[in-house]
PDB file of C-alpha atoms in Angstrom:
ATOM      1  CA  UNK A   1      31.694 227.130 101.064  1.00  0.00           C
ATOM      2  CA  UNK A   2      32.628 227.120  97.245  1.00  0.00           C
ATOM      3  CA  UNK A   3      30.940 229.583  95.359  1.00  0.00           C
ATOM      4  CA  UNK A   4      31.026 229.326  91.206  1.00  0.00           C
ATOM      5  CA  UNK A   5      29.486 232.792  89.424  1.00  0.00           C
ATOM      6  CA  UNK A   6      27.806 233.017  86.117  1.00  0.00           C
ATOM      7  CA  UNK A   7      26.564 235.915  84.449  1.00  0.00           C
ATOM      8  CA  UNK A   8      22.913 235.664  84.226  1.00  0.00           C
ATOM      9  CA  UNK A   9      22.267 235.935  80.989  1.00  0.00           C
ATOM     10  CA  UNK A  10      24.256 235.834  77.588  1.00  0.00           C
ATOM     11  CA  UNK A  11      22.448 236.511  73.886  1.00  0.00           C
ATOM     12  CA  UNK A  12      23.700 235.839  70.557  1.00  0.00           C
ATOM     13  CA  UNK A  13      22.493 235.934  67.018  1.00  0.00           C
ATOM     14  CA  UNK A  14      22.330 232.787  65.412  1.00  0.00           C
ATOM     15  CA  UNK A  15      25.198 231.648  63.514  1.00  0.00           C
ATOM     16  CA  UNK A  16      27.209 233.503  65.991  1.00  0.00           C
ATOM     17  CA  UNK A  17      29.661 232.418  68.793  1.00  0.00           C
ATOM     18  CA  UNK A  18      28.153 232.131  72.144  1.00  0.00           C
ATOM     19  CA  UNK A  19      30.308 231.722  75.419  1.00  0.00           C
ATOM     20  CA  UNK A  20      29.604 231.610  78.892  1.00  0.00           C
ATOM     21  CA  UNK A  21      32.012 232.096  82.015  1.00  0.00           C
ATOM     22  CA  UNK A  22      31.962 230.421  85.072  1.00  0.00           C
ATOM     23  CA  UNK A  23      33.923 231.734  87.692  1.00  0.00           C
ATOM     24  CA  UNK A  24      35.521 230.388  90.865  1.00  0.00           C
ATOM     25  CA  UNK A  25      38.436 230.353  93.139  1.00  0.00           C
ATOM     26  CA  UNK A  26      41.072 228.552  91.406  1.00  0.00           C
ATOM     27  CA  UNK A  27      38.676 226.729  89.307  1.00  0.00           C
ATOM     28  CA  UNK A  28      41.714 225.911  87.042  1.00  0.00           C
ATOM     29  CA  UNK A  29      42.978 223.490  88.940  1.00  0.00           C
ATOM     30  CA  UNK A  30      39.068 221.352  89.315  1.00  0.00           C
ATOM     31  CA  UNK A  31      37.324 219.893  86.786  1.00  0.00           C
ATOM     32  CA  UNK A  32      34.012 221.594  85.621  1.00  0.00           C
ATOM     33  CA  UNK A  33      31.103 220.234  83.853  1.00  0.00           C
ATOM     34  CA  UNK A  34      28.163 222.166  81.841  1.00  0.00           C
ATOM     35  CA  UNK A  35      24.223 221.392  81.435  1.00  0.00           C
ATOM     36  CA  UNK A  36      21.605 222.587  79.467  1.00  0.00           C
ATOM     37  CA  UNK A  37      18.581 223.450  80.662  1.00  0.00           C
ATOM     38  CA  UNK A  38      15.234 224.290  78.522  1.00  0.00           C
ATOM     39  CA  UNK A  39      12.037 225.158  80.151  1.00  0.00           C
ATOM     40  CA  UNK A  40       9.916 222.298  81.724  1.00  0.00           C
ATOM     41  CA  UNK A  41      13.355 219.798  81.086  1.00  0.00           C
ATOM     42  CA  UNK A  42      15.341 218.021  83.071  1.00  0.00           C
ATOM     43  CA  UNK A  43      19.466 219.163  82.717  1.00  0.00           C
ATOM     44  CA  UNK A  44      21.345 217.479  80.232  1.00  0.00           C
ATOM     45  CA  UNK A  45      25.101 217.007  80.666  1.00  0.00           C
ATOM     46  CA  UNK A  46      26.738 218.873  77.725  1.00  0.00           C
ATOM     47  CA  UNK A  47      30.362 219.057  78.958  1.00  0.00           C
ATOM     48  CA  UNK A  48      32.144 217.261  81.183  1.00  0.00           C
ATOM     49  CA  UNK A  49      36.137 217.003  82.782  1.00  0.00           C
ATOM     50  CA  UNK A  50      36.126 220.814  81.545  1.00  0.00           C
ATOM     51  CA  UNK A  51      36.835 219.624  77.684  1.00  0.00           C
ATOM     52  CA  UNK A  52      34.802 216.818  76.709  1.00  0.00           C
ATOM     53  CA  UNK A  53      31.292 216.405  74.884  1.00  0.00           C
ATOM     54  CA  UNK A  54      29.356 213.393  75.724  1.00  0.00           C
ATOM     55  CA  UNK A  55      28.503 210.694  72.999  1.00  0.00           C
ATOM     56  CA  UNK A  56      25.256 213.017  71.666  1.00  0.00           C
ATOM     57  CA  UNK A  57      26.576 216.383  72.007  1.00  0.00           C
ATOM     58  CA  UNK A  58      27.135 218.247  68.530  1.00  0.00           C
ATOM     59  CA  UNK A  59      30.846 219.500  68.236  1.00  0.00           C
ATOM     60  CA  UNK A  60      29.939 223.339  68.121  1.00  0.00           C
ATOM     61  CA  UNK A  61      30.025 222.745  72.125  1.00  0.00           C
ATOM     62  CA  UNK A  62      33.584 223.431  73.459  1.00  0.00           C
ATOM     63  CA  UNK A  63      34.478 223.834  77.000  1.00  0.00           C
ATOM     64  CA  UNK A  64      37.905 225.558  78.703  1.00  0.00           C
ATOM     65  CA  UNK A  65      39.179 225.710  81.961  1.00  0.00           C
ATOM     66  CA  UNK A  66      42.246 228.219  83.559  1.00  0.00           C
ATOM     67  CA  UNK A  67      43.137 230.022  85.931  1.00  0.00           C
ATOM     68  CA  UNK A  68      39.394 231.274  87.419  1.00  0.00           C
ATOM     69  CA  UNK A  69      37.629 230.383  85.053  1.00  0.00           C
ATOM     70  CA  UNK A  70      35.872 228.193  83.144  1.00  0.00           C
ATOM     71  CA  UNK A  71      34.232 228.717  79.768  1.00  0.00           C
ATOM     72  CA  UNK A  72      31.456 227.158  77.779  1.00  0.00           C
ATOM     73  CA  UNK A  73      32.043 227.755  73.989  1.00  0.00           C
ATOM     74  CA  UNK A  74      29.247 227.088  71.582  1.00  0.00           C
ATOM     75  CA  UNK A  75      29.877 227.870  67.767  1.00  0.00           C
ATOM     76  CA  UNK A  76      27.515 228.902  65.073  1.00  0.00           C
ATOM     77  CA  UNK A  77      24.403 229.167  67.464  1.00  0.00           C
ATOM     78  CA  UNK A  78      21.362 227.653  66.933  1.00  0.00           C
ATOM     79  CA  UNK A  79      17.862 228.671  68.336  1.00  0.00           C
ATOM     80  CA  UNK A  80      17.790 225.354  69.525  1.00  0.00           C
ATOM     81  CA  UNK A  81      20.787 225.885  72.278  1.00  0.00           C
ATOM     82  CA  UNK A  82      18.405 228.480  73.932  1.00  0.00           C
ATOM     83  CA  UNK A  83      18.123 227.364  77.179  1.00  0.00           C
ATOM     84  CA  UNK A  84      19.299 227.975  80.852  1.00  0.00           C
ATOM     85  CA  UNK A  85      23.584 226.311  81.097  1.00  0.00           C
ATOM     86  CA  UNK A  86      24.753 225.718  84.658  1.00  0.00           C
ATOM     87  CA  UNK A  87      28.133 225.116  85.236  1.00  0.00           C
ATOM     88  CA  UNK A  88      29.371 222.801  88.449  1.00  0.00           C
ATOM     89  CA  UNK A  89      32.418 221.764  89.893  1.00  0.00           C
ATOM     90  CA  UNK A  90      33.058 219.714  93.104  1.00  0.00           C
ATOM     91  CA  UNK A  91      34.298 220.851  96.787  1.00  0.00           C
ATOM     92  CA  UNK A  92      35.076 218.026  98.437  1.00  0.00           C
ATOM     93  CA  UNK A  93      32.516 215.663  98.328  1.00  0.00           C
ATOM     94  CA  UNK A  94      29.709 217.975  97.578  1.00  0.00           C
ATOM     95  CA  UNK A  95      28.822 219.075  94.124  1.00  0.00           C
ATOM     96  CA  UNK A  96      28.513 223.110  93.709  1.00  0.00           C
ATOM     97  CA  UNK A  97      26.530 224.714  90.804  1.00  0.00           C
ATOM     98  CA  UNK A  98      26.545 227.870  90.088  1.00  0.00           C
ATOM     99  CA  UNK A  99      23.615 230.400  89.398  1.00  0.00           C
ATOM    100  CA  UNK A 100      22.874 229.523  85.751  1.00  0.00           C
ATOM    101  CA  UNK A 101      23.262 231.450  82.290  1.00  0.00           C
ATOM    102  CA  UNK A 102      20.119 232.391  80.127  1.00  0.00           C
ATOM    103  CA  UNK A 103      20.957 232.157  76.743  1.00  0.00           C
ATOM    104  CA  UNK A 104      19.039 234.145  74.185  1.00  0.00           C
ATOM    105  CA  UNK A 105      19.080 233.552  70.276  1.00  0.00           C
ATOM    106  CA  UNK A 106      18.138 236.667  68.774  1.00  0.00           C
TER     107      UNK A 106
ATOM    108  CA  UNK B   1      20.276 203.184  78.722  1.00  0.00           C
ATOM    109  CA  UNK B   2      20.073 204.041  82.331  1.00  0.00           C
ATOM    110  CA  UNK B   3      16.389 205.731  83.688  1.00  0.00           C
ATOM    111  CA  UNK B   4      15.647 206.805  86.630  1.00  0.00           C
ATOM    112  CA  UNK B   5      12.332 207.843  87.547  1.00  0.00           C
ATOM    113  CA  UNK B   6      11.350 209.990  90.890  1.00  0.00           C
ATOM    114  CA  UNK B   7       7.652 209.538  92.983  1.00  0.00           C
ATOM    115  CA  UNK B   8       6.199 210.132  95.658  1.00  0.00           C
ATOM    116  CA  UNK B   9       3.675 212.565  97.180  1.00  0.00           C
ATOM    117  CA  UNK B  10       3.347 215.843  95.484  1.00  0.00           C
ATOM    118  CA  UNK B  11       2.414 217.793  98.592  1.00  0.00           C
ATOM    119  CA  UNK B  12       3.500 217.954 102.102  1.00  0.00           C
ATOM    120  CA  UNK B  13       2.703 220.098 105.435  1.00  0.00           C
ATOM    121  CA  UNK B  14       5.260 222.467 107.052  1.00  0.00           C
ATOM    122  CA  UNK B  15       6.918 220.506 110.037  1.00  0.00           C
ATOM    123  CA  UNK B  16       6.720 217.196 108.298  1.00  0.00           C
ATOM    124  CA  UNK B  17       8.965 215.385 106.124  1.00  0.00           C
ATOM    125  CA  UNK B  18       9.566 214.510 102.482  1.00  0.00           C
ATOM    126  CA  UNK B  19       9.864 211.313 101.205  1.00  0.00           C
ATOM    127  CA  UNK B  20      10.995 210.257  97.548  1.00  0.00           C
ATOM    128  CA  UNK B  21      11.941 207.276  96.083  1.00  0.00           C
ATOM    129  CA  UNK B  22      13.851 206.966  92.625  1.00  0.00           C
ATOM    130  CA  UNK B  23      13.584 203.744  90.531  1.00  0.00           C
ATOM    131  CA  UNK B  24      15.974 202.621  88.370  1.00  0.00           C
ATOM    132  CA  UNK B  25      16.049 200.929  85.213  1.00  0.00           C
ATOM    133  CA  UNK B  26      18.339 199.979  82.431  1.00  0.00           C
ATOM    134  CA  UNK B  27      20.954 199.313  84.873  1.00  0.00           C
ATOM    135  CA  UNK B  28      21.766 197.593  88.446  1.00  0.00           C
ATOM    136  CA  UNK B  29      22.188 199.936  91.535  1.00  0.00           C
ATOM    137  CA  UNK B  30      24.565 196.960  93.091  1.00  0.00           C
ATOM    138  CA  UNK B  31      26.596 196.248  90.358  1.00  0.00           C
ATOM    139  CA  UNK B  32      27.556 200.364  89.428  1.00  0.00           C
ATOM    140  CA  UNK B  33      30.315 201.969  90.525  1.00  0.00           C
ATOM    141  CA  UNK B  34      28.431 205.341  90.415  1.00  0.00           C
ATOM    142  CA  UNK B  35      26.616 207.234  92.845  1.00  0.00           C
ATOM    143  CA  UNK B  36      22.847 208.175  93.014  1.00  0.00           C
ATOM    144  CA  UNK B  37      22.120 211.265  94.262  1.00  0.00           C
ATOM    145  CA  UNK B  38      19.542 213.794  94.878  1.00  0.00           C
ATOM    146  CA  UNK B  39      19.376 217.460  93.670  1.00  0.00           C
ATOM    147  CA  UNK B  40      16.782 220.186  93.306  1.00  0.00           C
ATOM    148  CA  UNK B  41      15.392 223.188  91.945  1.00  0.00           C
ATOM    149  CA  UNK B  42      13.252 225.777  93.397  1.00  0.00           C
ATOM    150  CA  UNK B  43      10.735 226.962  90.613  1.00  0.00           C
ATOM    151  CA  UNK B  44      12.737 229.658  88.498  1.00  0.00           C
ATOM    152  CA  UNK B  45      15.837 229.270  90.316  1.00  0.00           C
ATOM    153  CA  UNK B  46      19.257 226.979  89.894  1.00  0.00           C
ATOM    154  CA  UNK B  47      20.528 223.595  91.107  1.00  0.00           C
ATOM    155  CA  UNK B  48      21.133 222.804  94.720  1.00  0.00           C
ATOM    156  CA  UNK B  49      22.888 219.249  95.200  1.00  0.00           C
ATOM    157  CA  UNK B  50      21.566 217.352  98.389  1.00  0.00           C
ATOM    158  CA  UNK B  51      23.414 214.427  98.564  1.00  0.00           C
ATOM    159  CA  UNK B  52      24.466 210.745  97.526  1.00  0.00           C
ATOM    160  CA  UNK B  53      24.522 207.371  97.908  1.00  0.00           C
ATOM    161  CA  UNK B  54      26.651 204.293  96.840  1.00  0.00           C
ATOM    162  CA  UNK B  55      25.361 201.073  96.224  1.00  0.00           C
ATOM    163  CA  UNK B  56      26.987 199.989  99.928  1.00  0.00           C
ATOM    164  CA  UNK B  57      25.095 202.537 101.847  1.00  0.00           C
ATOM    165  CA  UNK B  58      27.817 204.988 102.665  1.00  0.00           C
ATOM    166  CA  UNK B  59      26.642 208.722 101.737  1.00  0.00           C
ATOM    167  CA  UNK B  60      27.551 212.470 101.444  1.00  0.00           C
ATOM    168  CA  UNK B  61      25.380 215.044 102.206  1.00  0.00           C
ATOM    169  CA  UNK B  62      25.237 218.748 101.221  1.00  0.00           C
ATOM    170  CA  UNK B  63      26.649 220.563 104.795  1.00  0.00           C
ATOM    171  CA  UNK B  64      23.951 222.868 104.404  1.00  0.00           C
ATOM    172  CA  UNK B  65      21.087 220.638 104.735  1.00  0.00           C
ATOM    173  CA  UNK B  66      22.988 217.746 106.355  1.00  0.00           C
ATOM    174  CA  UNK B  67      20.695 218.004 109.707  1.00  0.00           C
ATOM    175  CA  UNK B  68      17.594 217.140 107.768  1.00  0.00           C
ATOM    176  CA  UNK B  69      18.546 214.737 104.637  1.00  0.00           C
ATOM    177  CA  UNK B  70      19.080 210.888 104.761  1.00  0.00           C
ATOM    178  CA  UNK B  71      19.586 209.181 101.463  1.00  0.00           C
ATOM    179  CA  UNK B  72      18.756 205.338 101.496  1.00  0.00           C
ATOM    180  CA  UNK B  73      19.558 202.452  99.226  1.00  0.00           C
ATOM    181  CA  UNK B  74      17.405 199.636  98.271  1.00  0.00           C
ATOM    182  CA  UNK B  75      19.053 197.591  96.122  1.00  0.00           C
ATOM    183  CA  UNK B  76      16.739 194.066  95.924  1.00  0.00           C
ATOM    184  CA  UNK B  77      14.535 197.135  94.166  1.00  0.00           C
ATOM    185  CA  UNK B  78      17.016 199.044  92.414  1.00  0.00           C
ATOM    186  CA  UNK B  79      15.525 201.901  94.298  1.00  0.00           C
ATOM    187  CA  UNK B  80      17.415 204.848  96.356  1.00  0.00           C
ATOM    188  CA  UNK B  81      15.081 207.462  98.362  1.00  0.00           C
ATOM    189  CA  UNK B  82      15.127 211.066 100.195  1.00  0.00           C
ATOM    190  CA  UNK B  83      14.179 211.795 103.779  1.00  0.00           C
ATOM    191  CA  UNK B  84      13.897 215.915 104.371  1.00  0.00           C
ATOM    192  CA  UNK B  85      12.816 216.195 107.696  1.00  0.00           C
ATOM    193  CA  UNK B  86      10.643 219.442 109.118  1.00  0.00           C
ATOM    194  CA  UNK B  87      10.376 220.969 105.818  1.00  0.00           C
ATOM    195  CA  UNK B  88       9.084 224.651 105.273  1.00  0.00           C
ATOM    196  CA  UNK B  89       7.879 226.990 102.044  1.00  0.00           C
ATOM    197  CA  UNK B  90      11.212 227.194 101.516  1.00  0.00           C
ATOM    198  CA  UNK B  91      11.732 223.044 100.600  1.00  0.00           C
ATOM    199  CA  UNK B  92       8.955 223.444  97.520  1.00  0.00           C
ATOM    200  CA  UNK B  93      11.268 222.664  94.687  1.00  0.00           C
ATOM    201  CA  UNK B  94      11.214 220.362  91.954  1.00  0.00           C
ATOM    202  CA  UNK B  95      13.175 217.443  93.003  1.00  0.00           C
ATOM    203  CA  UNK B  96      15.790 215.367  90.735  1.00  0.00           C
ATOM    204  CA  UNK B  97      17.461 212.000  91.152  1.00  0.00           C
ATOM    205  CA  UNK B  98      20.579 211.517  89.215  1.00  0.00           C
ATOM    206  CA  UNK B  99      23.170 209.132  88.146  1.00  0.00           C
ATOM    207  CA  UNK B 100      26.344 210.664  89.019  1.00  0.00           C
ATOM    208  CA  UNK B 101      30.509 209.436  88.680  1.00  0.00           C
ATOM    209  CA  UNK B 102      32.335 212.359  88.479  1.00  0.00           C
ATOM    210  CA  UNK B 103      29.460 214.175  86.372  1.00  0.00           C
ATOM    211  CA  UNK B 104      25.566 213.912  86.529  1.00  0.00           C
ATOM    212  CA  UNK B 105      24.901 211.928  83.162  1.00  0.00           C
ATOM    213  CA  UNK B 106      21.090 210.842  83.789  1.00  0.00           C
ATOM    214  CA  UNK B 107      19.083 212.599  85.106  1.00  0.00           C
ATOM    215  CA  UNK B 108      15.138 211.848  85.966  1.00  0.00           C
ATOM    216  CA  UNK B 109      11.942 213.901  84.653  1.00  0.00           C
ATOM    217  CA  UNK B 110      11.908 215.324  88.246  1.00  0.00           C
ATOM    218  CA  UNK B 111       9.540 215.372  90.756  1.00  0.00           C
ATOM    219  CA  UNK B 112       7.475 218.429  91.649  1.00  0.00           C
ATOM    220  CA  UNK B 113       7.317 218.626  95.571  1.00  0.00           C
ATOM    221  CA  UNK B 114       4.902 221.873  97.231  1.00  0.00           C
ATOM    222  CA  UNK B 115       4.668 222.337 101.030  1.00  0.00           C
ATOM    223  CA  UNK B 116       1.743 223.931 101.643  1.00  0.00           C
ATOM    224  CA  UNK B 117      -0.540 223.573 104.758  1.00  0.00           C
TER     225      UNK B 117
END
């Protein structure tokens, strides 16, 4: 099975960057997608094809994706982008997540 | 603006099996070229994809559950469902249907499931 690794959690101070890895075997050469997470929600789709923000999605989001990795970039960090981010990427035909980020705005 | 929206009972007994069935509005099941699928989270933990289904019928199930998961389409309902058969502790999650192409883009409130005896 495909495994993708996040760290578990990530803090930043507001107005800061935040970014979040993803890791995976030759995730490079897959396309990854991000979600956000906040307690009691449903996942929202924040990144998608490893670069690009859905109609809604505020342009401090940024995604990358090389190599091993994949990266979720979020600029000048608001309180309100605390929340779990799960990255996910497909193996085959079945869609792999992997463990989830906690992001903290201190 | 697509909506899906899971129900179905909210408790269920070891051994037995779990039934859900997502509606789906703003949109026609039939006439998408997306797939509906089902995914869930165990309370405090992360995302585990099950499976999905395209408007035809044909489906793709997570190998590690693919013993105890059917996904079925209804579309004169615009309604797809989930079948987890001899469930345990270990199946209390809260359960999500999704809208999926090549990403999950809608997502439903979810749908709190507890096996307890």
């Amino acid at each position: 099975s495909y495994d993708l690794i996040q760290p578990p959690s990530v803090s930043v101070s507001p107005g800061q960057t935040a970014t979040i890895t993803c890791s995976g075997n030759k995730l490079g050469d897959k396309f990854a997608c991000w979600y956000q997470q906040k307690p009691g929600q449903s996942p929202v789709l924040v990144m998608y094809q490893d670069t690009k923000r859905p109609s809604g999605i505020p342009e401090r989001f940024s995604g990358s994706n090389s190599g091993n990795t994949a990266t979720l970039t979020i600029s000048g960090t608001q309180a309100m982008d605390e929340a779990d981010y799960y990255c996910q990427t497909w193996d085959r035909t079945t869609a792999v997540f992997g463990g989830g980020t906690k992001l903290t705005v201190l | 603006q697509v909506q899906l929206q899971e129900s179905g009972p909210g408790l269920v007994k070891p051994s037995q099996t779990l039934s859900l069935t997502c509606t789906v509005s703003g949109g026609s099941i039939s006439s998408s070229t997306d797939y509906w699928t089902w995914i869930r989270q165990p309370a405090g933990k992360g995302l585990e994809y099950l499976g999905r289904i395209y408007s035809s019928g044909s489906t793709n199930y997570n190998p590690s559950l693919k013993s105890r998961v059917t996904i079925s389409v209804d579309t004169s309902k615009n309604q797809f469902s989930l079948r987890l058969s001899s469930v345990t502790a270990a199946d209390t999650a809260v359960y999500y249907c999704a809208r999926m192409s090549d990403r999950f883009d809608y997502w439903g409130q979810g749908a709190l499931v507890t096996v307890s005896s």
